Tab-separated table of C-alpha atoms and ligand atoms in Angstrom:
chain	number	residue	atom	x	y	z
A	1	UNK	CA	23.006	13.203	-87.971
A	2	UNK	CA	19.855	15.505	-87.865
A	3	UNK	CA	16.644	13.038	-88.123
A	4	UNK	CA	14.655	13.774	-91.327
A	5	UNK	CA	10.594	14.903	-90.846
A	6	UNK	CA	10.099	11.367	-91.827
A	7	UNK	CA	11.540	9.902	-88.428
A	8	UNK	CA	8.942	10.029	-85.897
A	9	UNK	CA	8.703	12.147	-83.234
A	10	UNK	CA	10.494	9.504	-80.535
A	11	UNK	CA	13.133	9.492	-83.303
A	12	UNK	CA	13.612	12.988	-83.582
A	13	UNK	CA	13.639	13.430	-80.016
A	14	UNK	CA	16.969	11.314	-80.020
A	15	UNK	CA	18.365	12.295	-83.177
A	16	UNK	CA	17.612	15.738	-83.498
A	17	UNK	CA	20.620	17.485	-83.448
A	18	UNK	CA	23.668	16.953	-85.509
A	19	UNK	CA	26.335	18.248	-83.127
A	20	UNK	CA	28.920	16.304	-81.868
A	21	UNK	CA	31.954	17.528	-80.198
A	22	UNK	CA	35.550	16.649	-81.972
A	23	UNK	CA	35.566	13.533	-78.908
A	24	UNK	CA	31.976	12.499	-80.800
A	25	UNK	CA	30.332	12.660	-77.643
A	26	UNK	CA	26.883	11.995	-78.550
A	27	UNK	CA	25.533	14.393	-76.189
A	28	UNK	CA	25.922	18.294	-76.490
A	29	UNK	CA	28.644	19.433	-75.043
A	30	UNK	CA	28.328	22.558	-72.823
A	31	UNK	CA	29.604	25.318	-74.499
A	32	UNK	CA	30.115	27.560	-71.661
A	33	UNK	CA	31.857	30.712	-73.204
A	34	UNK	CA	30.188	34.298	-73.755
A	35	UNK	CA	32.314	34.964	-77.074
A	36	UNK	CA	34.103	32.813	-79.805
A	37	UNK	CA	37.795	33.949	-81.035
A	38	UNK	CA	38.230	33.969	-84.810
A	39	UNK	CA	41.744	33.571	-86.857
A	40	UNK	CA	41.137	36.156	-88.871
A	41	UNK	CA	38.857	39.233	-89.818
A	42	UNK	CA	37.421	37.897	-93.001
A	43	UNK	CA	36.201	34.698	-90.836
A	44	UNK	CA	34.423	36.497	-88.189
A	45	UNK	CA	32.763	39.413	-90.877
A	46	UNK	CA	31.707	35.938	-92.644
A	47	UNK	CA	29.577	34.896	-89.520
A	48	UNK	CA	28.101	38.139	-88.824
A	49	UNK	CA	27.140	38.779	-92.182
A	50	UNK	CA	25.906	35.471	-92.344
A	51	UNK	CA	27.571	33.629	-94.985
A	52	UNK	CA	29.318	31.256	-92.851
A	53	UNK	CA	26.961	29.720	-89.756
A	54	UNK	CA	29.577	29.953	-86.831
A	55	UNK	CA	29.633	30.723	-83.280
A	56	UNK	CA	30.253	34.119	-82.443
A	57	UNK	CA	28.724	35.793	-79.040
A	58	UNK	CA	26.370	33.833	-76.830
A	59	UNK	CA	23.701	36.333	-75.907
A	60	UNK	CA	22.913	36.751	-79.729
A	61	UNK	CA	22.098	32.827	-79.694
A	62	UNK	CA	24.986	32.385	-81.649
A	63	UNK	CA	26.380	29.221	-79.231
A	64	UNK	CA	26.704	25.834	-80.235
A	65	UNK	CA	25.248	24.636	-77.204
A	66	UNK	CA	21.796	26.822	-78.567
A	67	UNK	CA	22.080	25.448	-81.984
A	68	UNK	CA	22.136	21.891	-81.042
A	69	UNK	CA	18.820	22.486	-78.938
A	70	UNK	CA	17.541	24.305	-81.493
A	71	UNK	CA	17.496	22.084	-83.926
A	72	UNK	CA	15.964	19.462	-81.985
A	73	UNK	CA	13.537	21.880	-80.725
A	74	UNK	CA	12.548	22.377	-84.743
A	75	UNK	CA	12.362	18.627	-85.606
A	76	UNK	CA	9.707	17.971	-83.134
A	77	UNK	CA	7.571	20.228	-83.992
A	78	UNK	CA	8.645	19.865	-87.674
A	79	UNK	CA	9.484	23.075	-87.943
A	80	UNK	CA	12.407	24.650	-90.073
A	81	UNK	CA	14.012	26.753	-86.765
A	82	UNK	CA	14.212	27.209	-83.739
A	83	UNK	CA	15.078	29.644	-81.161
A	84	UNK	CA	15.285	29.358	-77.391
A	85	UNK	CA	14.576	32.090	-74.781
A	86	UNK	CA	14.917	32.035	-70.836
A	87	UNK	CA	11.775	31.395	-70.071
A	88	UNK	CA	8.127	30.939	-71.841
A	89	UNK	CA	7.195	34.836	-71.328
A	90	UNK	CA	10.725	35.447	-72.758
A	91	UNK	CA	9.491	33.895	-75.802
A	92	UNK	CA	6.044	35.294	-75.491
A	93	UNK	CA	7.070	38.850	-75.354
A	94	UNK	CA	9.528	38.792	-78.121
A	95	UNK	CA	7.165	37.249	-80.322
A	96	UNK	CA	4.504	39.648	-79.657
A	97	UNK	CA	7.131	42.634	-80.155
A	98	UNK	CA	8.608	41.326	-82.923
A	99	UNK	CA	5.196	40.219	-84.882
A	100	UNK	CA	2.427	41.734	-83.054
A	101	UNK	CA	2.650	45.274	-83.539
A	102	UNK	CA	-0.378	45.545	-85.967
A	103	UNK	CA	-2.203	44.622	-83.287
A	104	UNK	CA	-2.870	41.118	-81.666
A	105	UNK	CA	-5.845	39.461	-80.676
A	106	UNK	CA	-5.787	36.854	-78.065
A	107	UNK	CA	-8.775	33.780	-78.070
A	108	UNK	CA	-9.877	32.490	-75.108
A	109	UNK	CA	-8.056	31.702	-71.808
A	110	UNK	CA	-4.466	32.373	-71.470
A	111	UNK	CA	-1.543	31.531	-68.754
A	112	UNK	CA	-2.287	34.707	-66.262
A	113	UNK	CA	1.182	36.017	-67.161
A	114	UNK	CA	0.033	35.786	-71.146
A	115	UNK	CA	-2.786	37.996	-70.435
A	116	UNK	CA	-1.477	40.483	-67.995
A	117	UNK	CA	1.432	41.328	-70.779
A	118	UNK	CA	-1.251	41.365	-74.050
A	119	UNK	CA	-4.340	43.604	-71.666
A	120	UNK	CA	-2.239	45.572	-69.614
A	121	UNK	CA	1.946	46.331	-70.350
A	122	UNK	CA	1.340	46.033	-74.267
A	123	UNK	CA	-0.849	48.620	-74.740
A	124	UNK	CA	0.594	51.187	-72.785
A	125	UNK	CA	3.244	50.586	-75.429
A	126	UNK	CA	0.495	51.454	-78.089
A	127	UNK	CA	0.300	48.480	-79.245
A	128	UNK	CA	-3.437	47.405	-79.868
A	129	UNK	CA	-4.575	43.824	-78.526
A	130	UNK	CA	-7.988	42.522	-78.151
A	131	UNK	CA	-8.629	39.204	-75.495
A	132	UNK	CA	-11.776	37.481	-76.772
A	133	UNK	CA	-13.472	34.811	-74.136
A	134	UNK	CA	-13.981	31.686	-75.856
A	135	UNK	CA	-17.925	32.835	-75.556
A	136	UNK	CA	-16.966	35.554	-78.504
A	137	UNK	CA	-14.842	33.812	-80.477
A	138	UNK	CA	-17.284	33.859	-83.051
A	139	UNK	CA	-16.355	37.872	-83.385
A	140	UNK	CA	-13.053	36.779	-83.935
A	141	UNK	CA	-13.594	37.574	-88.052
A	142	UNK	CA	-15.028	41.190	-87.315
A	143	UNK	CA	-12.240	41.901	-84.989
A	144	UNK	CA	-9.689	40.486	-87.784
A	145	UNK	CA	-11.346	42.743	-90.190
A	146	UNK	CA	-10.263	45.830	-88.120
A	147	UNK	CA	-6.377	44.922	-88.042
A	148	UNK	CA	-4.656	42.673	-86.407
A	149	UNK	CA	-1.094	40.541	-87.454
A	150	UNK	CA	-0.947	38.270	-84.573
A	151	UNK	CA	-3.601	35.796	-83.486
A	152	UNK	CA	-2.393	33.839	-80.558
A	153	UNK	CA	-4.197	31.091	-78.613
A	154	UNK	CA	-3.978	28.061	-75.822
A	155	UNK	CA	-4.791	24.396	-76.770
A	156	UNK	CA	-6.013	23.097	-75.012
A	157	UNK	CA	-6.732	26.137	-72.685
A	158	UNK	CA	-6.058	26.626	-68.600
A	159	UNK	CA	-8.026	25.717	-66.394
A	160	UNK	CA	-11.036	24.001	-67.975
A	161	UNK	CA	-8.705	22.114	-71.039
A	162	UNK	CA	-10.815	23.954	-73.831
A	163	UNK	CA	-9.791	23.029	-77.148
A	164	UNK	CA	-10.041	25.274	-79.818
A	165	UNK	CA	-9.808	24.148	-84.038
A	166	UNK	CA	-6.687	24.878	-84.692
A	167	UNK	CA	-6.720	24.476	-88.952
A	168	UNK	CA	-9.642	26.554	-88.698
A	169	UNK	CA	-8.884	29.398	-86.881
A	170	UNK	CA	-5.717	29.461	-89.068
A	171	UNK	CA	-7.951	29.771	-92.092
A	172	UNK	CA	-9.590	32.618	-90.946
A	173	UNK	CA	-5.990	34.614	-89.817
A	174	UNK	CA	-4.684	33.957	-92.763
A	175	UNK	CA	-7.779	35.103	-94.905
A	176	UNK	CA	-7.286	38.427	-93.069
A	177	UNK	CA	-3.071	38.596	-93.786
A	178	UNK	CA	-2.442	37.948	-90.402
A	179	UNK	CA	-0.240	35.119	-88.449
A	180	UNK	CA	-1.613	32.604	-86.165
A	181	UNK	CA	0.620	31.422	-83.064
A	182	UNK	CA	-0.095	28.769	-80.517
A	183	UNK	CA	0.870	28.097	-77.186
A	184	UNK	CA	1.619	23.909	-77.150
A	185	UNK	CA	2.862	23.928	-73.572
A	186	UNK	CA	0.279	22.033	-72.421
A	187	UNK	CA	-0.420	19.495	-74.858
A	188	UNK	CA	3.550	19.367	-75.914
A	189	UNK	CA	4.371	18.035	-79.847
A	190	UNK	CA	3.964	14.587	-78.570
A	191	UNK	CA	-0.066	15.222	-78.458
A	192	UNK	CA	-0.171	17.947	-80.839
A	193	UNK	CA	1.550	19.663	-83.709
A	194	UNK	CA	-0.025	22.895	-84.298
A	195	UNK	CA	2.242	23.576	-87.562
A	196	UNK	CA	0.994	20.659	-89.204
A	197	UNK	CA	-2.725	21.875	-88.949
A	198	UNK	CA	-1.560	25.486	-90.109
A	199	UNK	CA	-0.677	27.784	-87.680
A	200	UNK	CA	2.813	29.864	-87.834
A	201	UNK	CA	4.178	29.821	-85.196
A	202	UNK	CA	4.838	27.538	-82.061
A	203	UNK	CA	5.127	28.920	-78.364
A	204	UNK	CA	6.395	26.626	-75.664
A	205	UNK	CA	7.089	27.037	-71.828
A	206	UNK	CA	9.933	24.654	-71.858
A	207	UNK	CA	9.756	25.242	-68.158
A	208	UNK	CA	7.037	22.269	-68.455
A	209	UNK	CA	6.649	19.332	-70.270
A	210	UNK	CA	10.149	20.125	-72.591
A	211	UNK	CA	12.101	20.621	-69.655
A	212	UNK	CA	9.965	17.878	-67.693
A	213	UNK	CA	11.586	17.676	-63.847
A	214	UNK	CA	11.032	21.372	-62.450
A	215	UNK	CA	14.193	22.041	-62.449
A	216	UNK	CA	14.456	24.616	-65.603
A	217	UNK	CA	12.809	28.003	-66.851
A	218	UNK	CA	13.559	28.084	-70.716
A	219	UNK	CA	10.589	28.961	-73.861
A	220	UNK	CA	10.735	28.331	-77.387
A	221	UNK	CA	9.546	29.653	-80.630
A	222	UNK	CA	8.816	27.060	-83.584
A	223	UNK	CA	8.372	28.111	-86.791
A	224	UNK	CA	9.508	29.077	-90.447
A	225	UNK	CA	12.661	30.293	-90.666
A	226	UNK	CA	11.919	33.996	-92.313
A	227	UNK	CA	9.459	34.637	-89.442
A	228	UNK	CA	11.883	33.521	-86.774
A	229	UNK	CA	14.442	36.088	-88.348
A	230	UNK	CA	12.182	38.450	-87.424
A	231	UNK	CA	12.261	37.569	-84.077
A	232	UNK	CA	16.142	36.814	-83.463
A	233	UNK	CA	17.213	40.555	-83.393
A	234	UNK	CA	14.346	41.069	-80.528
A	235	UNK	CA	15.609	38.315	-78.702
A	236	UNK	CA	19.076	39.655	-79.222
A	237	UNK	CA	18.511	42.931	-77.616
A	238	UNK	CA	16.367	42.153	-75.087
A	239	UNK	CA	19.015	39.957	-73.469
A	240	UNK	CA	16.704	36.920	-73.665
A	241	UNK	CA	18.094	33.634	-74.869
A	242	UNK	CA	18.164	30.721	-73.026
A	243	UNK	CA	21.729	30.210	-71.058
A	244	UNK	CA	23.894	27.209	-72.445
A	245	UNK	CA	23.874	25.283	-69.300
A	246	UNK	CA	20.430	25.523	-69.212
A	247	UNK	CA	19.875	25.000	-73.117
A	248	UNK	CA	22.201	21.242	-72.170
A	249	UNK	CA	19.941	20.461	-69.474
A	250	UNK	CA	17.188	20.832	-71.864
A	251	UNK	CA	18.658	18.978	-74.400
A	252	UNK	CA	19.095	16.303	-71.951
A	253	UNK	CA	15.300	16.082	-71.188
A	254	UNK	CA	14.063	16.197	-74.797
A	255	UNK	CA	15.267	13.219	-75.521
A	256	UNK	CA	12.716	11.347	-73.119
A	257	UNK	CA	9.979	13.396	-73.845
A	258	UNK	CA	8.083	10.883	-75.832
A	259	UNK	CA	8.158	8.472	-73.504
A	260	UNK	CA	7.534	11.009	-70.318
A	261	UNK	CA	4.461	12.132	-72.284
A	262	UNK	CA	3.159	8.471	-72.915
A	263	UNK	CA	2.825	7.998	-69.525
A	264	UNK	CA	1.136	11.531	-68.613
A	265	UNK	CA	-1.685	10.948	-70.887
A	266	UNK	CA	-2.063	7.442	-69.635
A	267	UNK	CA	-2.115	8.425	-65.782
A	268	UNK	CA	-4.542	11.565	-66.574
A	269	UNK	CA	-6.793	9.005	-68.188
A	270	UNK	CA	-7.010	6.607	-65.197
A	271	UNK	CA	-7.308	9.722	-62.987
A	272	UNK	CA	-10.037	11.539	-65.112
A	273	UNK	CA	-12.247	8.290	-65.347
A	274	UNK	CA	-11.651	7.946	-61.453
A	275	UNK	CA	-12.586	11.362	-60.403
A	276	UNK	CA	-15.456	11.254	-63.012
A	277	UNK	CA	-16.984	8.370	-61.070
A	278	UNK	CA	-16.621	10.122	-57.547
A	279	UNK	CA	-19.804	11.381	-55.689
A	280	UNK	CA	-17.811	14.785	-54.608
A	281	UNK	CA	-17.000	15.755	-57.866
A	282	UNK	CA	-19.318	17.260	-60.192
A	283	UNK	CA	-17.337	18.204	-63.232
A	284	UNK	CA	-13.916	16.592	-65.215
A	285	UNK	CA	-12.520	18.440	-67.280
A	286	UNK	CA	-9.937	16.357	-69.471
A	287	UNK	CA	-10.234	16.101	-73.820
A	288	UNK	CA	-9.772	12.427	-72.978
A	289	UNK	CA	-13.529	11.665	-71.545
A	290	UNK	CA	-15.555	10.362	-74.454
A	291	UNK	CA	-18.348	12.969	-73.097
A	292	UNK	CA	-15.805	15.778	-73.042
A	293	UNK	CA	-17.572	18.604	-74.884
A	294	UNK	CA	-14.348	19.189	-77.193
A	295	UNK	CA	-13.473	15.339	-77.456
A	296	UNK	CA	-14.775	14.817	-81.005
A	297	UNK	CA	-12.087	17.871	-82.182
A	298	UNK	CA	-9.456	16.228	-79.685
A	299	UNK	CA	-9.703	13.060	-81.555
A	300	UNK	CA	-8.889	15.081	-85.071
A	301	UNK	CA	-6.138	16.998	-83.552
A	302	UNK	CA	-4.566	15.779	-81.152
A	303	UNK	CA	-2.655	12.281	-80.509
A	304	UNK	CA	-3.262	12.338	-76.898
A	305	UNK	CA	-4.841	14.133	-74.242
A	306	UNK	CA	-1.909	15.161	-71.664
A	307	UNK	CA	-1.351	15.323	-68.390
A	308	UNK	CA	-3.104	17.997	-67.496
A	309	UNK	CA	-6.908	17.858	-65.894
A	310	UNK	CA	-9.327	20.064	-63.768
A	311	UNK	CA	-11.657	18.799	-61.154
A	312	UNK	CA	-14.471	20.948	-59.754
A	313	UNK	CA	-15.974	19.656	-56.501
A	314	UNK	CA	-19.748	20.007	-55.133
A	315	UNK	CA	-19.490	22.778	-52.325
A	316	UNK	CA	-17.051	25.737	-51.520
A	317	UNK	CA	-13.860	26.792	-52.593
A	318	UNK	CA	-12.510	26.663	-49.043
A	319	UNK	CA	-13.490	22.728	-49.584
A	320	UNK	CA	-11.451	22.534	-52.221
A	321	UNK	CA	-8.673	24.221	-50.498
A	322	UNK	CA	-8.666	21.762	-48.140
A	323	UNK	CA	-8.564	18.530	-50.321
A	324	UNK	CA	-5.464	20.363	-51.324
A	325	UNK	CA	-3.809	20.876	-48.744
A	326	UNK	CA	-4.881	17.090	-47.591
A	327	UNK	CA	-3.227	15.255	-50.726
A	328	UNK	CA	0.175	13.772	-50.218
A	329	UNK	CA	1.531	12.843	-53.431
A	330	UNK	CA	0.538	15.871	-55.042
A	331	UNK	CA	2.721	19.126	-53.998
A	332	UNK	CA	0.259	22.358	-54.136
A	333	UNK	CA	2.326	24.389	-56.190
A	334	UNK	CA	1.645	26.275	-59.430
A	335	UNK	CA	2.905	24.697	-62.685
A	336	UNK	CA	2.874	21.817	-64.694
A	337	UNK	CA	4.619	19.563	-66.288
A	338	UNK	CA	7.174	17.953	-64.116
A	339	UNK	CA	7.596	14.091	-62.841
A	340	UNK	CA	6.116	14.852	-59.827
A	341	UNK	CA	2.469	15.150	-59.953
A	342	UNK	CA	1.122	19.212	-58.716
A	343	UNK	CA	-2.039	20.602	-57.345
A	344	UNK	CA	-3.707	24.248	-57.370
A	345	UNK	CA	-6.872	25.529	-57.229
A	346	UNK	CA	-6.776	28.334	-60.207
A	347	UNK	CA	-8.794	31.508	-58.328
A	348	UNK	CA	-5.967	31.702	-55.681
A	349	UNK	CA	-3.043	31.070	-58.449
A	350	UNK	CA	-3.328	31.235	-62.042
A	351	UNK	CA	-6.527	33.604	-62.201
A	352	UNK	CA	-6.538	35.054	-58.868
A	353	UNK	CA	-5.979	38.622	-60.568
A	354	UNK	CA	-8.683	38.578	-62.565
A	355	UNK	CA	-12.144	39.555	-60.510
A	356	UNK	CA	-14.761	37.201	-58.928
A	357	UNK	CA	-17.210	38.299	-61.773
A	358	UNK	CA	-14.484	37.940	-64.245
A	359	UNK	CA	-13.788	34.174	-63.017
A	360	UNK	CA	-17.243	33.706	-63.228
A	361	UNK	CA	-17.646	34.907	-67.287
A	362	UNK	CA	-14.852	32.423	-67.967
A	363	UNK	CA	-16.220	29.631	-65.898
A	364	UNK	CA	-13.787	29.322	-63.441
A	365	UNK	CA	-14.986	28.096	-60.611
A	366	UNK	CA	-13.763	28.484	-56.888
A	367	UNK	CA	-14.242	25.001	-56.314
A	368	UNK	CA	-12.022	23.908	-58.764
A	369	UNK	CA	-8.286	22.073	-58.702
A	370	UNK	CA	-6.108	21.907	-61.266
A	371	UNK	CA	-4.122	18.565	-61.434
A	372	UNK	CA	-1.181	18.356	-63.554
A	373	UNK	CA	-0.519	14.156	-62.955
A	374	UNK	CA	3.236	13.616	-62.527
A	375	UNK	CA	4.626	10.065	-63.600
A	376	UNK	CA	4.172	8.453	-60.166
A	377	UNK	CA	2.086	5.351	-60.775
A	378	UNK	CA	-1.385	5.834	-61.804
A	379	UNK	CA	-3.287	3.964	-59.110
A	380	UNK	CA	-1.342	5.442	-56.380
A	381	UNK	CA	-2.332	9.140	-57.514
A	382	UNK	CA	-6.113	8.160	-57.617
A	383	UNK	CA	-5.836	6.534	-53.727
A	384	UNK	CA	-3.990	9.531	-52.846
A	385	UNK	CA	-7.334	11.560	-54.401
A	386	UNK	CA	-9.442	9.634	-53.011
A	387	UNK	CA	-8.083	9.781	-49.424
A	388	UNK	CA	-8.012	13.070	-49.542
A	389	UNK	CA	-11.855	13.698	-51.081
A	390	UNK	CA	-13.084	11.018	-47.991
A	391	UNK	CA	-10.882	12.836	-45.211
A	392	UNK	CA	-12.363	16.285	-45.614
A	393	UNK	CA	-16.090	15.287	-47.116
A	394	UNK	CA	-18.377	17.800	-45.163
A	395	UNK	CA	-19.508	15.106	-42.893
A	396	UNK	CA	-16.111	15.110	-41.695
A	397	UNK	CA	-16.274	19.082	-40.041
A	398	UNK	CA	-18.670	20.903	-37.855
A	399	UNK	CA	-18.466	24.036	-39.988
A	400	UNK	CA	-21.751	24.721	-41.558
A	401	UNK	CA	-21.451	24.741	-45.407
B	501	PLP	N1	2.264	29.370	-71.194
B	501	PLP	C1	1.681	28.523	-70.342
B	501	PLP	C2	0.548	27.674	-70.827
B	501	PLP	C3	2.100	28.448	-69.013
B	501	PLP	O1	1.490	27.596	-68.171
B	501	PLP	C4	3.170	29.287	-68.582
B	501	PLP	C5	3.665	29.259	-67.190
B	501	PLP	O2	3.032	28.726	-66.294
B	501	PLP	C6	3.748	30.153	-69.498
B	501	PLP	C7	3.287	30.165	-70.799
B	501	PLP	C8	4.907	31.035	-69.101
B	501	PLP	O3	6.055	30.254	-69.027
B	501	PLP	P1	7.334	30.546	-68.087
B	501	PLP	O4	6.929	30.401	-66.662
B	501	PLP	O5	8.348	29.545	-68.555
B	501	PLP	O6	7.761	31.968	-68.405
């Protein structure tokens, strides 16, 4: 059974796909074949030409392993389709090839790898992209007015969890004829459904919240199905879709995503209102805090904050580099996403490319750690914090500050 739009999203989660193998095994089966054998001619000219859906060759997507994913992938973000890449930039870069090439314009900040493909590889492609700060969005109509087909965006955005009005920012693409696609990794459809407030498209780094234990690099395009089509034969000859063992193990996680992300946004509550209160900390940044700058538009649209939360500490970056390396629970390593909570501090990971004076424009502060808060329980993350903030508070060292 495929769950109708009218399940909600736990539902869907569950019920999403309507494959079942000819056992009935209520979980999908591992197709692990690169082609599909046919009994005749006429059948297999009927699945390539499209008027028969059937499985046919497994690096065009066309697995039933992919489908079933797929289509669980579409219900929760109540989209019609579906299709599933190897990783998040796998998605990212077909989508941009596929529907970017009147130019794309990227608001405010972006996963590192996001904006190193849109400012640097596609344009020596010719294809024309603009990245506007969130300081400039308000250009973002001129620079429409010039050209574009592709706006893309984060929300809410890495490091500082920047939220940016998603309905309206569709409004204005769409006033210019162009497409508006959204990366949901970090809020996931749990906390957010970007289709629902307008936009096109959906991006997702299944690596993260979708996949949910670290153990998986897969990405995902939501969306309509005729735009999708576009996509498919980009995804086809780049090589990029997910593989079926992957797309099972996947599968597999989906179904306790609601749940997972119940518990993130609960933790990264506790631990934002925690680190809020401590003396070494002089900035949270989490949607969740009632004096969040973004938290009246967080209320509208989104259903819950996430996991995901920057703290930026009085004094140095090397301070923060060692509270770091001082924390137990949390593993410094960069991503997101996964049961176990992470740690990094984003000018030596996610934005150590971009220059000192280029942190500084965006606000990204050397003193800053990203946490993304894991599912251990709550009150044991916020000792673990806490022990680490009192073990290396300057008192604590000899070096002058
Ligand atoms: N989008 C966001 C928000 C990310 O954090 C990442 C990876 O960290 C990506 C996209 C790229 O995803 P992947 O590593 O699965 O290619």
């Amino acid at each position: 059974m495929t769950a109708p739009r009218r399940f909600a999203l736990a539902t869907r989660a569950i019920h999403g796909s309507s494959a079942r193998d000819a056992y009935g095994s209520p979980n999908t089966p591992i197709y692990n074949t690169t082609t599909f054998a046919f009994d005749s001619s006429a059948e297999l000219l009927d699945v390539i030409e499209g008027r028969r859906r059937g499985a046919l060759y497994t690096r065009y997507g066309m697995n039933p392993t992919l489908y079933a994913l797929e289509e669980t992938l579409a219900a929760l973000e109540g989209a019609d389709d579906a299709l599933a890449f190897a990783s998040g930039m796998a998605a990212s870069a077909a989508l941009f090839l596929a529907l970017g090439r009147d130019g794309i314009v990227c608001v405010g900040d972006a996963y590192g790898g996001t904006l190193e493909l849109l400012g640097d590889q596609l344009p020596q492609l010719g294809i024309r992209t603009r990245l506007l700060r969130r300081d400039e969005v308000d250009q973002l109509d001129t620079v429409l007015a010039d050209g574009a087909s592709l706006v893309f965006l984060e929300t809410p955005s890495n490091p500082r969890l920047e939220l940016f009005d998603i309905a309206a920012i569709a409004a204005l693409a769409h006033r210019h004829g162009a497409l508006l696609a959204v990366d949901n990794t970090f809020a996931s459809p749990v906390n957010q459904r970007p289709l629902e407030l307008g936009a096109d498209i959906v991006m997702h780094s299944a690596t993260k919240y979708l996949g949910g234990h670290s153990d998986l690099t897969a990405g995902a395009l939501m969306g309509a199905r005729e735009r999708l089509d576009a996509v498919r034969p980009w995804r086809r000859n780049l090589g990029s879709v997910l593989a079926p063992e992957t797309a099972a193990l996947l599968a597999r996680s989906l179904r306790t995503l609601s749940v997972r992300m119940q518990r993130h946004n609960a933790s990264a509550q506790v631990v934002a209102e925690a680190m809020a209160r401590h003396a070494r900390v002089a900035r949270v940044y989490y949607p969740g805090l009632p004096d969040a700058p973004d938290h009246a538009l967080a209320r509208t649209q989104m259903r819950g904050y996430g996991g995901m939360l920057t703290i930026e500490l009085h004094g140095s970056g090397a301070e923060a580099a060692r509270v770091a390396e001082r924390l137990r629970l949390f593993a410094l390593a960069p991503s997101l996403g996964g049961v176990e909570s992470l740690v990094t501090q984003p000018c030596t990971t996610s934005h150590h490319d971009l220059s000192a004076a280029e942190r500084a424009r965006r606000g990204i502060a050397d003193s800053m750690l990203r946490l993304s808060i894991g599912l251990e329980d709550a009150d044991d993350l916020v000792a673990d914090l806490e022990q680490a903030l009192h073990e290396t508070a300057p008192e604590h060292h000899d070096e002058p500050r």
